Each structure stands twice: as structure tokens, then as C-alpha cells.
Coordinates of C-alpha atoms in Angstrom, one line a residue:
M1 CA 0.0 0.0 0.0
S2 CA 1.4 3.4 -0.9
A3 CA 1.7 5.9 1.9
V4 CA -0.5 9.0 2.1
A5 CA 1.4 12.1 1.2
L6 CA 2.5 14.1 4.3
P7 CA 1.5 17.7 4.6
H8 CA 5.1 18.9 3.9
E9 CA 5.4 16.8 0.8
R10 CA 4.4 18.2 -2.6
P11 CA 2.6 15.5 -4.6
A12 CA 3.4 15.0 -8.3
E13 CA 1.5 17.6 -10.3
F14 CA 0.7 18.4 -13.9
L15 CA -0.7 21.8 -15.0
G16 CA -1.3 22.8 -11.4
H17 CA -3.3 19.7 -10.4
P18 CA -2.3 16.3 -8.8
K19 CA -1.4 13.8 -11.4
G20 CA -3.9 11.5 -9.8
L21 CA -6.7 13.8 -11.2
Y22 CA -5.6 13.0 -14.8
I23 CA -5.6 9.2 -14.0
C24 CA -9.2 9.5 -12.7
F25 CA -10.1 11.8 -15.7
L26 CA -8.9 9.3 -18.2
T27 CA -10.4 6.3 -16.4
E28 CA -13.8 7.9 -16.2
M29 CA -13.6 9.2 -19.7
W30 CA -13.0 5.7 -21.1
E31 CA -15.6 4.2 -18.7
R32 CA -18.2 6.7 -19.9
F33 CA -17.1 6.1 -23.5
S34 CA -17.9 2.4 -23.2
F35 CA -21.1 3.0 -21.1
Y36 CA -22.7 5.5 -23.4
G37 CA -21.4 3.8 -26.6
M38 CA -23.2 0.7 -25.6
K39 CA -26.3 2.5 -24.5
A40 CA -26.5 4.4 -27.8
L41 CA -26.9 1.0 -29.6
L42 CA -28.9 -0.9 -27.0
L43 CA -32.5 -0.2 -27.9
L44 CA -31.8 -0.3 -31.7
Y45 CA -30.0 -3.6 -31.3
L46 CA -32.9 -5.1 -29.4
V47 CA -35.6 -4.1 -31.9
K48 CA -33.7 -4.4 -35.1
Y49 CA -31.4 -7.5 -34.5
H50 CA -33.3 -9.5 -31.9
L51 CA -36.7 -8.3 -33.1
F52 CA -37.9 -7.3 -29.7
T53 CA -41.2 -5.5 -29.7
D54 CA -41.0 -1.8 -28.8
D55 CA -42.6 -2.6 -25.4
N56 CA -40.1 -5.3 -24.5
G57 CA -37.2 -3.1 -25.8
Y58 CA -38.3 -0.3 -23.5
N59 CA -38.8 -2.7 -20.6
L60 CA -35.3 -4.1 -20.9
V61 CA -33.7 -0.6 -21.3
G62 CA -35.6 0.5 -18.2
A63 CA -34.6 -2.6 -16.2
Y64 CA -31.0 -2.1 -17.2
G65 CA -31.0 1.6 -16.4
G66 CA -32.8 1.0 -13.1
L67 CA -30.3 -1.6 -11.9
V68 CA -27.2 0.2 -13.2
Y69 CA -28.0 3.2 -11.0
A70 CA -29.1 1.2 -8.0
T71 CA -25.9 -0.9 -7.6
P72 CA -23.6 2.1 -6.9
V73 CA -25.4 2.4 -3.5
I74 CA -24.0 -1.0 -2.6
G75 CA -20.6 -0.5 -4.3
G76 CA -20.0 2.8 -2.5
L77 CA -20.9 1.3 0.9
L78 CA -18.6 -1.7 0.4
A79 CA -15.7 0.5 -0.6
D80 CA -16.2 2.9 2.4
R81 CA -16.5 0.1 4.9
W82 CA -14.0 -2.5 3.7
L83 CA -12.6 -2.6 0.2
G84 CA -11.3 0.9 -0.3
M85 CA -11.9 2.8 -3.5
R86 CA -8.9 1.5 -5.4
K87 CA -9.8 -2.1 -5.1
A88 CA -13.4 -1.4 -5.9
V89 CA -12.5 0.5 -9.1
V90 CA -10.2 -2.2 -10.3
F91 CA -12.8 -4.9 -9.6
G92 CA -15.5 -2.9 -11.3
G93 CA -13.3 -2.2 -14.2
I94 CA -12.6 -5.9 -14.8
L95 CA -16.3 -6.6 -14.7
L96 CA -17.0 -3.8 -17.2
V97 CA -14.3 -5.0 -19.7
L98 CA -15.8 -8.5 -19.6
G99 CA -19.3 -7.2 -19.9
H100 CA -18.7 -4.9 -22.9
L101 CA -16.6 -7.5 -24.7
G102 CA -19.3 -10.0 -24.1
M103 CA -21.8 -7.7 -25.8
A104 CA -19.8 -8.1 -29.0
I105 CA -21.0 -11.7 -29.3
E106 CA -24.0 -11.2 -31.6
G107 CA -25.0 -14.8 -32.5
H108 CA -27.6 -15.2 -35.3
P109 CA -30.1 -12.4 -36.1
A110 CA -33.7 -13.1 -35.1
S111 CA -36.1 -14.0 -37.9
S112 CA -39.9 -14.2 -38.2
V113 CA -41.3 -17.6 -39.3
N114 CA -45.1 -17.6 -39.9
G115 CA -45.5 -14.7 -37.5
V116 CA -43.4 -16.3 -34.8
V117 CA -40.1 -14.7 -33.9
V118 CA -37.2 -17.2 -33.7
R119 CA -34.2 -15.9 -31.7
D120 CA -30.7 -17.2 -30.9
A121 CA -31.3 -18.3 -27.3
H122 CA -27.6 -18.9 -26.6
A123 CA -26.6 -15.4 -27.8
L124 CA -29.3 -13.8 -25.8
Q125 CA -28.1 -15.5 -22.6
V126 CA -24.6 -14.2 -23.3
F127 CA -26.1 -10.8 -23.9
Y128 CA -28.1 -10.8 -20.6
F129 CA -25.0 -12.0 -18.7
S130 CA -22.9 -9.3 -20.3
L131 CA -25.5 -6.7 -19.1
A132 CA -25.3 -8.1 -15.6
L133 CA -21.5 -7.7 -15.6
I134 CA -21.8 -4.1 -16.7
I135 CA -24.5 -3.4 -14.1
L136 CA -22.3 -4.7 -11.3
G137 CA -19.2 -3.2 -12.7
V138 CA -20.7 0.3 -12.7
G139 CA -21.8 -0.3 -9.2
F140 CA -18.3 -0.7 -8.0
L141 CA -16.6 1.8 -10.3
K142 CA -18.8 4.9 -10.6
P143 CA -19.3 6.0 -7.0
N144 CA -15.7 5.4 -6.1
I145 CA -13.8 7.1 -8.9
S146 CA -15.5 10.4 -8.1
T147 CA -14.6 10.0 -4.4
I148 CA -11.0 9.5 -5.2
V149 CA -10.9 12.9 -7.0
G150 CA -12.2 14.6 -3.9
K151 CA -9.6 13.0 -1.7
L152 CA -6.7 14.3 -3.9
Y153 CA -7.3 17.8 -2.6
G154 CA -7.1 19.2 0.9
D155 CA -10.3 20.5 2.7
N156 CA -9.5 24.2 1.8
D157 CA -7.7 23.6 -1.5
P158 CA -8.9 26.3 -3.9
R159 CA -8.2 23.9 -6.9
R160 CA -10.9 21.5 -5.8
E161 CA -13.7 23.0 -7.9
S162 CA -11.6 23.4 -11.0
G163 CA -10.4 19.8 -10.5
F164 CA -14.0 18.5 -10.5
T165 CA -14.7 20.6 -13.5
L166 CA -11.9 18.9 -15.4
F167 CA -13.1 15.5 -14.2
Y168 CA -16.7 16.3 -15.4
A169 CA -15.3 17.3 -18.8
G170 CA -13.7 13.9 -19.0
I171 CA -17.1 12.3 -18.5
N172 CA -18.6 14.3 -21.3
L173 CA -15.6 14.0 -23.6
G174 CA -16.0 10.2 -23.4
G175 CA -19.8 10.5 -24.0
T176 CA -19.3 12.8 -27.0
F177 CA -17.1 10.4 -29.0
S178 CA -18.8 7.2 -27.8
G179 CA -22.1 7.5 -29.8
I180 CA -20.3 8.8 -32.9
L181 CA -17.7 6.0 -33.0
C182 CA -19.6 3.1 -31.5
G183 CA -22.8 4.0 -33.2
W184 CA -21.1 4.4 -36.6
L185 CA -19.3 1.0 -36.2
G186 CA -22.4 -0.7 -34.9
E187 CA -24.8 0.5 -37.6
T188 CA -22.3 0.4 -40.5
Y189 CA -20.2 -2.7 -39.9
G190 CA -22.3 -4.8 -37.4
W191 CA -23.5 -4.5 -33.9
G192 CA -20.5 -6.5 -32.5
W193 CA -18.1 -3.9 -33.9
G194 CA -19.8 -1.1 -32.0
F195 CA -20.1 -3.1 -28.7
G196 CA -16.5 -4.3 -29.2
A197 CA -15.2 -0.8 -29.5
A198 CA -16.9 0.0 -26.2
G199 CA -15.1 -2.9 -24.6
V200 CA -11.7 -1.8 -26.0
G201 CA -12.4 1.7 -24.6
M202 CA -13.1 0.2 -21.1
L203 CA -9.9 -1.9 -21.4
A204 CA -7.9 1.3 -22.0
G205 CA -9.5 2.9 -19.0
L206 CA -8.7 0.0 -16.7
A207 CA -5.1 -0.1 -18.0
N208 CA -4.8 3.6 -17.4
F209 CA -6.0 3.2 -13.8
L210 CA -3.7 0.3 -13.0
Y211 CA -0.7 2.2 -14.4
G212 CA -1.5 5.4 -12.4
Q213 CA -2.3 3.9 -9.0
K214 CA 1.0 5.3 -7.6
Y215 CA -0.4 8.8 -8.2
L216 CA -3.4 8.3 -6.0
L217 CA -1.2 9.0 -3.0
G218 CA -2.6 6.2 -0.9
H219 CA -6.0 8.0 -0.5
A220 CA -7.9 5.1 -2.1
E221 CA -6.7 2.3 0.0
P222 CA -8.9 0.2 2.4
P223 CA -9.8 1.9 5.6
D224 CA -8.6 -1.1 7.7
P225 CA -6.3 -3.4 5.6
E226 CA -5.8 -5.9 8.5
R227 CA -9.5 -6.3 8.9
L228 CA -9.9 -6.8 5.1
R229 CA -7.2 -9.5 5.1
A230 CA -8.6 -11.3 8.2
R231 CA -9.7 -14.9 7.6
V232 CA -13.4 -15.2 8.3
L233 CA -14.4 -18.5 6.7
G234 CA -11.6 -21.1 6.6
P235 CA -8.9 -19.9 4.3
L236 CA -11.2 -17.2 2.9
T237 CA -10.5 -13.6 3.9
R238 CA -13.1 -10.9 4.2
E239 CA -12.0 -9.6 0.8
H240 CA -12.5 -13.0 -0.8
L241 CA -16.0 -13.2 0.6
I242 CA -16.9 -9.7 -0.8
Y243 CA -15.8 -10.8 -4.3
L244 CA -17.7 -14.2 -4.0
A245 CA -20.8 -12.5 -2.7
S246 CA -20.6 -10.1 -5.6
I247 CA -20.4 -12.9 -8.1
A248 CA -23.4 -14.5 -6.4
G249 CA -25.2 -11.2 -6.9
L250 CA -24.1 -11.2 -10.5
V251 CA -26.1 -14.4 -11.0
V252 CA -29.1 -12.9 -9.4
I253 CA -28.9 -9.8 -11.7
W254 CA -28.5 -12.1 -14.7
G255 CA -31.8 -13.7 -13.7
L256 CA -33.6 -10.5 -13.0
I257 CA -32.5 -8.7 -16.1
Q258 CA -34.1 -11.4 -18.2
A259 CA -37.6 -10.5 -16.9
H260 CA -37.2 -7.1 -18.6
S261 CA -40.5 -6.0 -17.1
L262 CA -39.7 -3.0 -15.0
F263 CA -42.4 -0.3 -15.0
L264 CA -44.8 1.5 -12.7
A265 CA -48.6 2.0 -12.8
I266 CA -48.4 5.6 -13.8
I267 CA -51.4 5.1 -16.1
P268 CA -54.6 3.6 -14.7
G269 CA -54.8 -0.2 -15.2
W270 CA -51.1 -0.4 -16.3
F271 CA -49.2 -2.7 -14.0
E272 CA -47.3 -5.9 -14.2
P273 CA -45.5 -7.3 -11.2
S274 CA -41.7 -7.2 -11.4
P275 CA -39.3 -8.7 -8.8
V276 CA -36.7 -6.0 -9.7
L277 CA -39.1 -3.2 -9.2
L278 CA -40.3 -4.7 -5.9
G279 CA -36.7 -4.9 -4.8
M280 CA -36.2 -1.3 -5.7
H281 CA -39.3 -0.3 -3.7
L282 CA -37.9 -2.3 -0.7
I283 CA -34.5 -0.6 -0.9
G284 CA -36.2 2.8 -1.4
L285 CA -38.5 2.4 1.6
C286 CA -35.7 1.2 3.8
L287 CA -33.5 4.1 2.7
L288 CA -36.2 6.7 3.2
G289 CA -37.3 5.2 6.5
G290 CA -33.7 5.3 7.8
I291 CA -33.3 8.9 6.6
L292 CA -36.6 10.0 8.2
W293 CA -35.7 8.2 11.5
F294 CA -32.3 10.0 11.5
M295 CA -34.0 13.4 10.7
F296 CA -36.5 13.2 13.5
T297 CA -34.3 11.6 16.2
R298 CA -30.8 12.9 15.6
C299 CA -31.2 16.3 13.9
T300 CA -31.8 19.8 15.1
K301 CA -34.7 21.7 13.6
V302 CA -32.4 23.5 11.2
E303 CA -30.6 20.3 10.2
R304 CA -34.0 18.6 9.7
E305 CA -35.3 21.3 7.4
Q306 CA -32.1 21.3 5.4
M307 CA -32.4 17.5 5.0
F308 CA -36.0 17.9 3.8
V309 CA -34.6 20.3 1.1
V310 CA -32.0 17.6 0.1
L311 CA -34.9 15.1 -0.4
A312 CA -36.7 17.8 -2.4
F313 CA -33.7 18.2 -4.7
I314 CA -33.5 14.5 -5.2
A315 CA -37.2 14.5 -6.2
F316 CA -36.6 17.4 -8.7
C317 CA -33.8 15.5 -10.4
L318 CA -35.9 12.3 -10.4
V319 CA -38.6 14.1 -12.4
F320 CA -36.1 15.8 -14.7
F321 CA -34.2 12.6 -15.6
T322 CA -37.5 10.8 -16.1
I323 CA -38.0 13.0 -19.2
Y324 CA -34.2 13.3 -20.0
E325 CA -33.5 9.6 -20.2
Q326 CA -35.9 9.3 -23.1
T327 CA -33.0 10.5 -25.1
Y328 CA -31.8 6.8 -25.1
G329 CA -35.4 5.5 -25.6
S330 CA -38.2 7.2 -27.5
W331 CA -35.8 9.9 -28.9
V332 CA -33.6 7.1 -30.4
L333 CA -36.5 5.4 -32.2
F334 CA -38.1 8.8 -33.2
S335 CA -34.9 9.9 -34.8
D336 CA -34.3 6.5 -36.4
R337 CA -37.8 6.1 -37.9
V338 CA -39.3 9.4 -38.7
M339 CA -36.5 11.9 -39.2
N340 CA -34.3 13.0 -42.1
H341 CA -30.7 12.3 -41.1
R342 CA -28.7 14.5 -43.5
A343 CA -26.9 17.5 -42.0
L344 CA -23.6 19.2 -42.6
G345 CA -23.0 17.1 -45.7
A346 CA -23.3 13.8 -43.9
E347 CA -25.8 11.2 -42.9
W348 CA -26.1 10.8 -39.1
S349 CA -27.5 7.7 -37.6
A350 CA -29.8 7.6 -34.6
S351 CA -27.1 6.1 -32.4
E352 CA -24.6 8.7 -33.4
L353 CA -27.0 11.5 -32.5
T354 CA -27.0 10.4 -28.9
S355 CA -23.6 12.1 -28.6
L356 CA -25.3 15.5 -28.9
G357 CA -26.1 15.6 -25.1
S358 CA -22.5 15.2 -24.1
F359 CA -21.3 17.6 -26.8
F360 CA -23.6 20.4 -25.7
I361 CA -22.5 19.8 -22.0
L362 CA -18.9 20.4 -23.1
V363 CA -19.9 23.6 -24.9
L364 CA -22.2 24.9 -22.1
A365 CA -20.1 23.9 -19.0
P366 CA -17.5 26.7 -19.3
I367 CA -20.2 29.2 -20.2
F368 CA -22.1 28.5 -17.0
A369 CA -18.9 28.3 -14.9
W370 CA -18.2 31.9 -16.2
L371 CA -21.8 33.0 -15.8
W372 CA -22.7 32.1 -12.1
P373 CA -20.0 34.1 -10.4
R374 CA -20.8 37.2 -12.5
L375 CA -24.5 36.9 -11.7
E376 CA -23.6 36.5 -8.0
R377 CA -21.6 39.7 -8.0
A378 CA -24.4 41.6 -9.8
G379 CA -27.0 40.2 -7.3
W380 CA -28.9 38.4 -10.0
N381 CA -27.8 34.8 -9.3
P382 CA -31.0 32.7 -8.9
S383 CA -31.3 30.5 -5.9
K384 CA -30.7 26.7 -6.2
P385 CA -34.4 25.8 -6.1
A386 CA -35.2 28.5 -8.7
K387 CA -32.5 27.1 -11.0
S388 CA -34.0 23.7 -10.6
G389 CA -37.4 25.0 -11.5
Y390 CA -36.1 26.7 -14.6
G391 CA -34.2 23.5 -15.5
L392 CA -37.4 21.4 -15.3
I393 CA -39.3 23.9 -17.5
L394 CA -36.6 23.9 -20.1
G395 CA -36.7 20.1 -20.0
G396 CA -40.4 20.3 -20.9
V397 CA -39.7 23.0 -23.6
A398 CA -37.3 20.6 -25.3
F399 CA -40.1 18.2 -25.9
L400 CA -42.3 21.0 -27.3
V401 CA -39.6 21.6 -29.9
L402 CA -40.0 17.9 -30.9
V403 CA -43.8 18.4 -30.9
W404 CA -43.3 21.3 -33.4
S405 CA -41.1 19.2 -35.6
A406 CA -43.6 16.3 -35.6
R407 CA -46.4 18.6 -36.6
H408 CA -44.4 20.3 -39.3
P409 CA -42.6 17.5 -41.3
E410 CA -40.7 18.2 -44.5
A411 CA -41.9 17.4 -48.0
N412 CA -41.1 13.7 -47.7
G413 CA -43.1 13.4 -44.5
L414 CA -40.1 13.1 -42.2
T415 CA -39.0 15.6 -39.6
N416 CA -36.1 18.0 -39.9
I417 CA -32.9 17.0 -38.1
W418 CA -32.1 20.5 -36.9
W419 CA -35.2 20.6 -34.7
F420 CA -33.9 17.5 -33.1
V421 CA -30.5 19.2 -32.5
F422 CA -32.2 22.2 -31.1
A423 CA -34.3 20.1 -28.7
Y424 CA -31.0 18.5 -27.4
F425 CA -29.6 22.0 -26.9
V426 CA -32.5 23.2 -24.9
L427 CA -32.6 20.0 -22.9
E428 CA -28.9 20.3 -22.0
I429 CA -29.3 23.9 -20.8
G430 CA -32.0 22.5 -18.5
E431 CA -29.6 19.8 -17.3
M432 CA -26.9 22.5 -16.6
L433 CA -29.4 24.4 -14.5
L434 CA -30.5 21.4 -12.5
S435 CA -28.1 18.5 -12.2
P436 CA -24.9 20.1 -10.9
I437 CA -27.1 22.3 -8.6
G438 CA -28.8 19.2 -7.2
L439 CA -25.5 17.5 -6.5
S440 CA -24.1 20.6 -4.9
A441 CA -27.2 20.8 -2.7
V442 CA -26.8 17.2 -1.5
T443 CA -23.2 17.9 -0.4
E444 CA -23.8 21.3 1.1
L445 CA -27.1 20.6 3.0
S446 CA -26.8 17.0 4.2
V447 CA -25.7 16.5 7.7
P448 CA -22.0 15.5 7.2
R449 CA -22.2 12.1 8.8
V450 CA -24.9 11.0 6.4
T451 CA -23.7 12.6 3.2
S452 CA -22.8 9.3 1.6
L453 CA -26.2 7.9 2.5
M454 CA -27.9 10.9 0.8
M455 CA -25.7 10.3 -2.3
G456 CA -27.1 6.8 -2.2
G457 CA -30.6 8.4 -2.3
W458 CA -29.5 10.5 -5.3
F459 CA -28.4 7.4 -7.2
L460 CA -31.6 5.5 -6.3
G461 CA -33.6 8.5 -7.5
T462 CA -31.8 8.3 -10.8
S463 CA -32.5 4.6 -10.9
Y464 CA -36.3 5.2 -10.6
S465 CA -36.1 7.9 -13.3
E466 CA -34.7 5.2 -15.7
V467 CA -37.6 3.0 -15.0
L468 CA -40.1 5.8 -15.4
A469 CA -38.5 7.0 -18.7
A470 CA -38.9 3.5 -20.1
A471 CA -42.6 3.5 -19.0
L472 CA -43.2 6.8 -20.7
G473 CA -41.5 5.6 -23.9
K474 CA -44.0 2.7 -24.1
L475 CA -46.7 5.3 -24.8
S476 CA -45.1 5.6 -28.3
S477 CA -44.6 1.9 -28.9
I478 CA -45.2 1.0 -32.6
E479 CA -45.8 -2.5 -33.8
I480 CA -45.4 -3.1 -37.5
P481 CA -47.2 -6.2 -38.8
E482 CA -45.0 -8.7 -40.7
G483 CA -44.7 -7.7 -44.3
E484 CA -45.8 -4.1 -43.8
T485 CA -43.9 -0.9 -43.6
L486 CA -44.0 1.9 -41.0
N487 CA -46.9 4.4 -41.5
V488 CA -44.9 7.6 -40.8
A489 CA -48.0 9.8 -40.2
D490 CA -49.3 7.4 -37.6
A491 CA -45.9 7.1 -36.0
L492 CA -45.6 10.9 -35.8
A493 CA -49.0 11.1 -34.1
K494 CA -47.8 8.6 -31.5
Y495 CA -44.6 10.5 -30.8
D496 CA -46.5 13.7 -30.7
S497 CA -48.8 12.4 -27.9
L498 CA -45.8 11.2 -25.8
F499 CA -43.9 14.4 -26.3
V500 CA -46.8 16.6 -25.3
F501 CA -47.3 14.5 -22.1
S502 CA -43.6 14.7 -21.3
A503 CA -43.6 18.5 -21.9
K504 CA -46.5 18.8 -19.4
I505 CA -44.6 16.9 -16.8
G506 CA -41.5 19.0 -17.1
I507 CA -43.2 22.4 -17.3
G508 CA -45.8 21.6 -14.6
A509 CA -43.1 20.3 -12.2
G510 CA -40.9 23.4 -12.9
L511 CA -43.8 25.8 -12.2
L512 CA -44.5 23.9 -8.9
V513 CA -40.9 24.2 -7.8
L514 CA -40.9 27.9 -8.5
L515 CA -44.0 28.3 -6.4
L516 CA -42.3 26.4 -3.6
T517 CA -39.0 28.3 -3.9
P518 CA -39.6 30.8 -1.1
L519 CA -40.4 27.9 1.4
I520 CA -37.4 25.9 0.2
K521 CA -35.1 28.9 0.5
R522 CA -36.2 29.5 4.0
W523 CA -35.5 25.9 4.9
M524 CA -32.0 26.1 3.4
H525 CA -31.1 28.6 6.3
G526 CA -28.7 30.8 4.4
V527 CA -27.1 28.2 2.1
R528 CA -27.0 29.7 -1.4

């Protein structure tokens, strides 16, 4: 184990930041490259190659998204208590490499025989197991790589915020190139090429992290190495048992993901039981119950009110990402089926266009980083809840842009790609107003001894938003009878209905948040 740098020692730096920051930057950049590259292709792969119905495609995407954001709660706790962040990231990285490379095994394409879909059962089992590997891998890697970045800086180090800004740029740099490269390979040369490229990217990220461990300055090591090495079951140490239990959990996830039936009764009469969703409910109730118990038994009045505000911000982000995550669901099929793809002298596939989100974040992030301090000095900087309200409203407006495009198709009956690009731009402005603000609120307003627990609540909220986004997407499901082609006008009408409903959710929720802003500000007790 490398020793933690002493106060009088100056750790290795590059461009004014610890070298460990760049190790984390590149690791997360490649991890996000592989994650979003695979996600850009996932729904299209299901409905085009394995001939899933739209409903089952949305179900599986929702199940995957729900689980992939629920497991970081467990991965973060295991790292904090026993493994340490370095070991958790390495273990998660190995799982991710195996999972993404496994996705490259396509098998035989599905076919329809007398109206019955015949699929390659073996290839599907490999596919489901690969998804389970990715879900568990993200659970170990994602919450811990960010924590390492924070530990590279002292408590009052003025470089901390700019360090996290660079780290966030790495996330979106990976996301920007992932859809373009993986999507192009997958839709041009074969799905396995796109998924395989995602696997190679994750392999590069893991190699980078293994090479750069010496620059982490010992901050990512286990909290109690002796306890981790202690034998607890015959020759097996506590560390061995954690890995074995994780593998057992992998088998459980493999079984659950095959149900691909995760959704809620958000429409009357619309409910199907799901063991995964019931498990999420159980975790959510236990987490909320524990938080409320802590708030009413261990907090002062001021702390309790601030904690209520944290729960409110988690709820704001849950609603926003319920509409946002349709960018990997209904937006993908909308752009694939009913949109003209030519722009800037090139044809852009639906999977490639998923990179627009990360691209606009890269463009907007420095603008907002410049804007907020200047508004603060001028006395015009909106409060955190007001920014969240505006972000939700803009999220809804982005869907109104798509409604306009659906109602004003071009001469060939398809929509204009530039309206789609503009919708992404508006949506990402909404994200910049809401997501970083919500994360900041969780860290600033949570009682320090339960900050990690509240971050777990944040991830669980994101998990629910994935499920709800898939449920909303099903409102636009289109089934094309065998031997027939898509009726574009009918499809546009379906997407129009979904996008109007989604716009109402975003705008309505945003207006409600603005109405509640005075109360929320009062309960923040001076925190800006």
C-alpha cells in the first residue's frame, strides 16, 4: 500500500493539479465512452437485430437503467467500509471490460417464421449475462472514482472545484465520442463492432487506472487493511468473501434482467409485477425510512429542514431525468424512424446523434462556470431551487420543440434533423441548471455524517427515473405487422402524444418548484 502524502510533501503535479486527477479523468472518460457507446446502440440492437417489440425493448432498457444506477449504493458502501476505492474501481473495471466485450457476441439475427419470432437463445443468454456484468461493474466503479478525485485535494484547497470541472469534462468527452464511433461502427459494420469498440475503450480505462495507482497517494486504500485480510471462513478472507458475494449477486442480476418488465402503474390499469421493481421499492422504503428516522431523532430543527430540502432536490432530479432519459429511448426510435438524417453534408444515424447531449454539455459547462460568479456579483444569481425550476421547465420545452417538428414535417413526411439538434440544446441547458445544482445541494445541505447515505438516495432516484422513462417511452410503442412498412404519419402522431405528455410533466413540475421556492429557500437557512 502506498503511503498517504505528508503535509510537507508536494505530490506530483501536472498543469497545477495532482497527477492522480488525470488518472481519474482518463479512467472515467473511457468508462463513460464504453457505457454511453453501448447505451447508444442498445435499444436499436434489441428491436432491429433480436426483433424485440418496442414494449419489450423499452422494458429491458428500463430494467438495465434502473439496476445500473441502483448498484452504486452498494458498491459505495462496500468501498467505504471494507474494500477501499482503489480495489473497488479495479474490480468494477474488470467486470466492465468482460461485460462490454461479451456484448460483441451477436449470435444469429432473429427471424420471423409464420409470424413467430425465432431468436438465438444462446446469444441472448450471453447478452443478458454481459448486461449483468456491466451493471455490477458500474456499481463498483462509478461511486468510487469520483470520491478519489475529492480526496486528492485538501479541505481548503482552492483547486478542488476546477479539478472536478476537469473531471466532469472527461465524462462528457467520453460521452461525445462514444455515440459517434460506437454508433457508426455498430450501424455500419455490425453491432458487434460497436459493442466491441466500447469494450476496447473500457480496457484502455482499466489499463490507465492500473498504471496510475501510484499517483493516488494512498488515498484510495482500504480503511482497515488488516480487517480486510482477516480470515473469516476457513482460508477465505473478508476480501475474498466480498468478491464471492458479488459474483453470487451477478447471478441474481443475470436472472432479474431477463424478466425485462420494469415499470410502474403511472397510467390507470397499467401494472405488471416485477421482482426487480419490488426490490427497488424495498430498498427505497428502507433508505427513506432510515433517513426520516435520523432526521426526527438525531437532527436539530435547522438540520431537519435542510435535510428535507435535500430530499426535495433528489425529487426534482428524479422528475427531470424521467424525461431526460428518453434520449436513449423514445428519442432514439423517433430519430431512427421518422427523421431525415442528413446534415452538414453527412448522414447521421440515430445512435450517433445520442452524442449531442455530451457535446452540448462540453460547450455549455465553461459558459455556465463563467456566468454564475458574475450573476452573483451583480446580485442576479437565482437560488438553487429557482435554477432547478427553470431546468425542469426547459426540459419540458425541449419536448415542445419535438412536438413542433412532428407537426411540421418536411416534403417527404419526415422531420427536420435541426429541430432535433435544437431540442437537445434546450434539454442540456436544463440539465446544466438542475443536475450540478442538485449534486451541490446534496453535499452542502446534508448532515456531514450521512452525506454518503444521501448520495445513495441520489443514485436511487436516478434509478427510478430510468424505469419511469422507459414506462413513458412505451406510450409511443409501434408494432409493424409482418410484411408491412411503417406508417410515418401514424408514428408521428404517437410520438407527438408522448412528447406533449412529457412536456406537461417538465413544465408543470418546474412551475410547482418555482411556487415552492420561497419555502425551500427558508428551509435552506442561508445556504445559497
